[in-house]
Coordinates of C-alpha atoms in Angstrom, one line a residue:
X44 CA 92.4 -127.5 126.6
X45 CA 95.1 -129.4 128.6
X46 CA 93.3 -129.8 131.8
X47 CA 89.9 -131.2 129.9
X48 CA 92.6 -133.7 128.2
X49 CA 93.9 -134.8 131.5
X50 CA 90.5 -135.3 132.7
X51 CA 89.2 -137.4 129.7
X52 CA 92.4 -139.7 130.2
X53 CA 91.5 -140.0 133.9
X54 CA 88.1 -141.0 133.1
X55 CA 89.2 -143.7 131.0
X56 CA 91.5 -144.6 134.1
X57 CA 88.7 -144.5 136.4
X58 CA 86.5 -146.5 134.1
X59 CA 88.7 -149.3 133.6
X60 CA 89.3 -149.6 137.5
X61 CA 85.5 -150.1 137.9
X62 CA 84.9 -152.3 135.6
X63 CA 87.8 -154.8 137.3
X64 CA 86.1 -153.9 140.8
X65 CA 89.6 -152.7 142.0
X66 CA 91.2 -149.4 143.0
X67 CA 92.9 -147.5 140.2
X68 CA 95.8 -149.0 139.4
X69 CA 98.7 -148.7 136.9
X70 CA 97.0 -151.6 135.0
X71 CA 94.1 -149.6 134.6
X72 CA 96.6 -147.0 132.9
X73 CA 97.4 -149.7 130.5
X74 CA 93.9 -150.3 129.5
X75 CA 93.2 -146.5 129.1
X76 CA 96.0 -146.5 126.8
X77 CA 94.7 -148.8 124.3
X78 CA 91.3 -147.1 124.3
X79 CA 92.8 -143.4 124.0
X80 CA 95.4 -144.2 121.6
X81 CA 95.1 -146.0 118.8
X82 CA 97.4 -148.9 119.9
X83 CA 97.4 -152.6 119.7
X84 CA 98.5 -153.1 123.1
X85 CA 100.4 -151.1 126.5
X86 CA 102.8 -152.3 129.1
X87 CA 104.3 -150.7 132.2
X88 CA 108.1 -151.9 133.1
X89 CA 109.9 -150.9 136.6
X90 CA 113.4 -150.2 137.0
X91 CA 114.7 -153.0 139.6
X92 CA 118.1 -153.4 140.4
X93 CA 118.9 -151.5 137.7
X94 CA 116.9 -153.4 135.1
X95 CA 113.2 -153.1 133.6
X96 CA 110.6 -155.6 135.2
X97 CA 107.8 -155.9 133.7
X98 CA 104.7 -155.2 135.8
X99 CA 101.3 -154.1 134.0
X100 CA 99.9 -154.7 130.2
X101 CA 97.2 -154.7 128.1
X102 CA 96.8 -156.6 124.4
X103 CA 98.2 -159.5 123.3
X104 CA 100.7 -157.4 121.2
X105 CA 101.4 -156.0 124.9
X106 CA 102.3 -159.1 126.4
X107 CA 104.6 -160.1 123.0
X108 CA 106.8 -156.5 123.3
X109 CA 107.3 -157.2 127.1
X110 CA 108.5 -160.8 126.1
X111 CA 111.0 -159.3 123.6
X112 CA 112.2 -156.8 126.3
X113 CA 113.0 -159.4 128.7
X114 CA 114.4 -162.1 126.3
X115 CA 117.0 -159.1 124.8
X116 CA 117.6 -156.9 127.8
X117 CA 117.3 -154.3 124.6
X118 CA 115.3 -152.3 122.9
X119 CA 113.1 -148.7 122.4
X120 CA 111.8 -149.3 126.6
X121 CA 115.4 -149.7 127.9
X122 CA 116.7 -146.8 125.9
X123 CA 113.9 -144.4 127.3
X124 CA 114.8 -145.5 130.5
X125 CA 118.5 -145.1 130.5
X126 CA 118.3 -142.2 127.9
X127 CA 117.2 -138.7 127.9
X128 CA 113.4 -139.0 127.1
X129 CA 110.8 -140.9 125.1
X130 CA 111.9 -143.1 122.5
X131 CA 109.3 -143.3 119.5
X132 CA 109.7 -145.8 116.9
X133 CA 106.4 -145.3 114.1
X134 CA 108.5 -148.1 111.9
X135 CA 110.5 -151.0 113.6
X136 CA 111.5 -152.5 110.2
X137 CA 113.4 -149.2 109.7
X138 CA 115.4 -149.8 113.1
X139 CA 116.3 -152.9 112.6
X140 CA 120.5 -152.1 113.2
X141 CA 119.5 -149.9 116.2
X142 CA 118.4 -152.9 118.2
X143 CA 119.3 -156.0 116.2
X144 CA 117.9 -158.7 119.0
X145 CA 115.2 -156.9 119.7
X146 CA 114.3 -156.4 116.3
X147 CA 114.5 -159.6 115.6
X148 CA 112.4 -161.1 118.3
X149 CA 109.5 -158.5 118.5
X150 CA 106.7 -158.5 116.2
X151 CA 105.4 -155.4 116.4
X152 CA 105.4 -152.6 113.4
X153 CA 105.6 -149.5 115.8
X154 CA 107.1 -149.1 119.5
X155 CA 106.6 -145.8 121.6
X156 CA 108.6 -145.5 125.2
X157 CA 107.8 -143.1 127.6
X158 CA 110.0 -143.0 130.6
X159 CA 108.5 -142.6 134.2
X160 CA 111.0 -140.3 135.9
X161 CA 110.8 -138.6 139.2
X162 CA 113.4 -135.6 139.2
X163 CA 116.7 -138.0 138.7
X164 CA 114.9 -141.1 140.0
X165 CA 114.2 -143.2 137.1
X166 CA 111.0 -145.2 138.2
X167 CA 109.7 -147.2 134.9
X168 CA 108.4 -147.2 131.4
X169 CA 105.2 -146.9 130.0
X170 CA 105.6 -148.2 126.1
X171 CA 102.6 -148.2 123.5
X172 CA 102.9 -150.6 120.5
X173 CA 101.0 -151.2 117.1
X174 CA 101.0 -154.2 115.0
X175 CA 101.5 -152.0 111.8
X176 CA 103.7 -149.3 111.6
X177 CA 102.6 -145.6 112.1
X178 CA 103.2 -142.3 113.7
X179 CA 101.4 -141.0 116.6
X180 CA 99.5 -137.9 116.0
X181 CA 99.9 -134.8 117.8
X182 CA 96.9 -135.3 120.2
X183 CA 98.0 -139.3 120.4
X184 CA 101.2 -138.1 121.7
X185 CA 99.9 -135.7 124.4
X186 CA 97.5 -138.2 125.2
X187 CA 100.4 -140.7 126.3
X188 CA 102.4 -138.3 128.2
X189 CA 99.3 -137.5 130.1
X190 CA 99.2 -141.5 130.5
X191 CA 102.8 -141.5 131.5
X192 CA 102.2 -138.7 134.3
X193 CA 99.0 -140.6 135.5
X194 CA 101.2 -144.1 135.7
X195 CA 104.2 -142.3 137.8
X196 CA 101.4 -140.5 140.2
X197 CA 99.6 -144.0 140.9
X198 CA 103.1 -145.7 141.2
X199 CA 103.9 -142.7 143.8
X200 CA 100.7 -143.2 145.5
X201 CA 101.3 -146.8 146.2
X202 CA 99.0 -148.3 143.7
X203 CA 100.7 -149.1 141.2
X204 CA 103.4 -151.3 142.2
X205 CA 103.3 -155.1 142.8
X206 CA 104.0 -154.4 146.5
X207 CA 101.1 -151.7 146.2
X208 CA 97.4 -152.2 146.5
X209 CA 96.8 -152.7 142.5
X210 CA 95.7 -156.0 141.4
X211 CA 98.0 -157.2 138.7
X212 CA 96.9 -159.9 136.4
X213 CA 98.5 -163.3 136.8
X214 CA 99.8 -163.5 133.3
X215 CA 102.0 -159.6 134.2
X216 CA 103.2 -161.4 137.3
X217 CA 104.7 -164.4 135.7
X218 CA 106.5 -162.2 133.0
X219 CA 109.0 -161.3 136.0
X220 CA 108.5 -163.0 138.6
X221 CA 109.2 -166.8 137.2
X222 CA 112.1 -165.3 135.0
X223 CA 113.9 -164.4 138.3
X224 CA 113.3 -167.7 139.8
X225 CA 114.6 -169.3 137.1
X226 CA 117.4 -167.3 137.1
X227 CA 118.2 -168.1 140.6
X228 CA 118.1 -171.7 139.9
X229 CA 120.4 -171.3 137.0
X230 CA 122.8 -169.8 139.0
X231 CA 123.3 -172.4 141.2
X232 CA 123.6 -175.0 138.9
X233 CA 126.3 -172.6 137.2
X234 CA 127.7 -171.6 140.1
X235 CA 127.4 -168.0 139.2
X236 CA 125.7 -165.1 139.3
X237 CA 121.8 -164.6 138.8
X238 CA 123.0 -161.6 136.2
X239 CA 125.1 -164.1 134.5
X240 CA 122.4 -166.8 134.9
X241 CA 119.7 -164.0 133.4
X242 CA 122.0 -163.6 130.5
X243 CA 122.2 -167.4 129.9
X244 CA 118.6 -167.5 129.7
X245 CA 117.9 -164.9 127.4
X246 CA 120.9 -166.3 125.5
X247 CA 119.3 -169.9 125.2
X248 CA 115.9 -168.1 124.6
X249 CA 116.9 -166.2 121.8
X250 CA 119.1 -168.9 120.0
X251 CA 116.0 -171.5 120.2
X252 CA 113.8 -168.7 119.4
X253 CA 111.6 -169.0 122.5
X254 CA 110.0 -166.8 124.5
X255 CA 112.0 -166.2 127.5
X256 CA 109.1 -167.0 130.1
X257 CA 108.5 -170.3 128.1
X258 CA 112.4 -171.2 128.9
X259 CA 112.2 -170.0 132.4
X260 CA 108.9 -171.9 133.0
X261 CA 110.8 -175.2 132.0
X262 CA 113.7 -174.3 134.4
X263 CA 111.4 -173.7 137.3
X264 CA 109.3 -177.0 136.6
X265 CA 113.2 -179.0 136.4
X266 CA 112.6 -179.8 132.4
X267 CA 115.8 -177.7 131.6
X268 CA 118.9 -177.9 133.2
X269 CA 121.8 -175.5 132.3
X270 CA 125.6 -176.5 132.6
X271 CA 128.4 -174.5 132.3
X272 CA 129.1 -176.2 128.9
X273 CA 128.2 -173.9 125.9
X274 CA 125.5 -175.6 124.7
X275 CA 123.2 -174.5 127.7
X276 CA 122.0 -178.0 128.5

């Protein structure tokens, strides 16, 4: 029954929080997602200034997918948030033309993105990924929807955002914070907006086949500087 399934999912979330020794947060939803659904990684990105900022993740593959989302600004997560519902991609290789840049960067077999919305307010997205192609079984999809609802509940309760009481792993924080710090520095170097600077960072990462976080770290450490010339140096 639906009530039993919800209780089972919340028990997994609570168990993750107990193991961390912290109050329940969206980080625990990510951990519970990997445990409840047959996926290799999970992540949550929140809408900030009309773009997605990764804030929580679980599993190596979850980090790689959020890296690809940041690098390209495209993919199932973006479509799920700005579209009309979940985006379920059981075989990424069959969708290369749908998100060409994302497909080239993301080394995942399957992606399942569930938007987190409250009425007309777009809060973020819960994404699950697999290293091999494969559809979600009916029960797995039902569990994923419950997990998305749990993430939204914790966010609205103030325990899932970066300003709330949830404890976020340093790696998760670095995914977003360092990139926007670098974008601010590049915007000064190029005398342009932060949005345009972020596009230059993404373009550099994509053309040099580097994770966006690594490029951003080089900028912050002043080992990489951008100039108005097309070479990006």
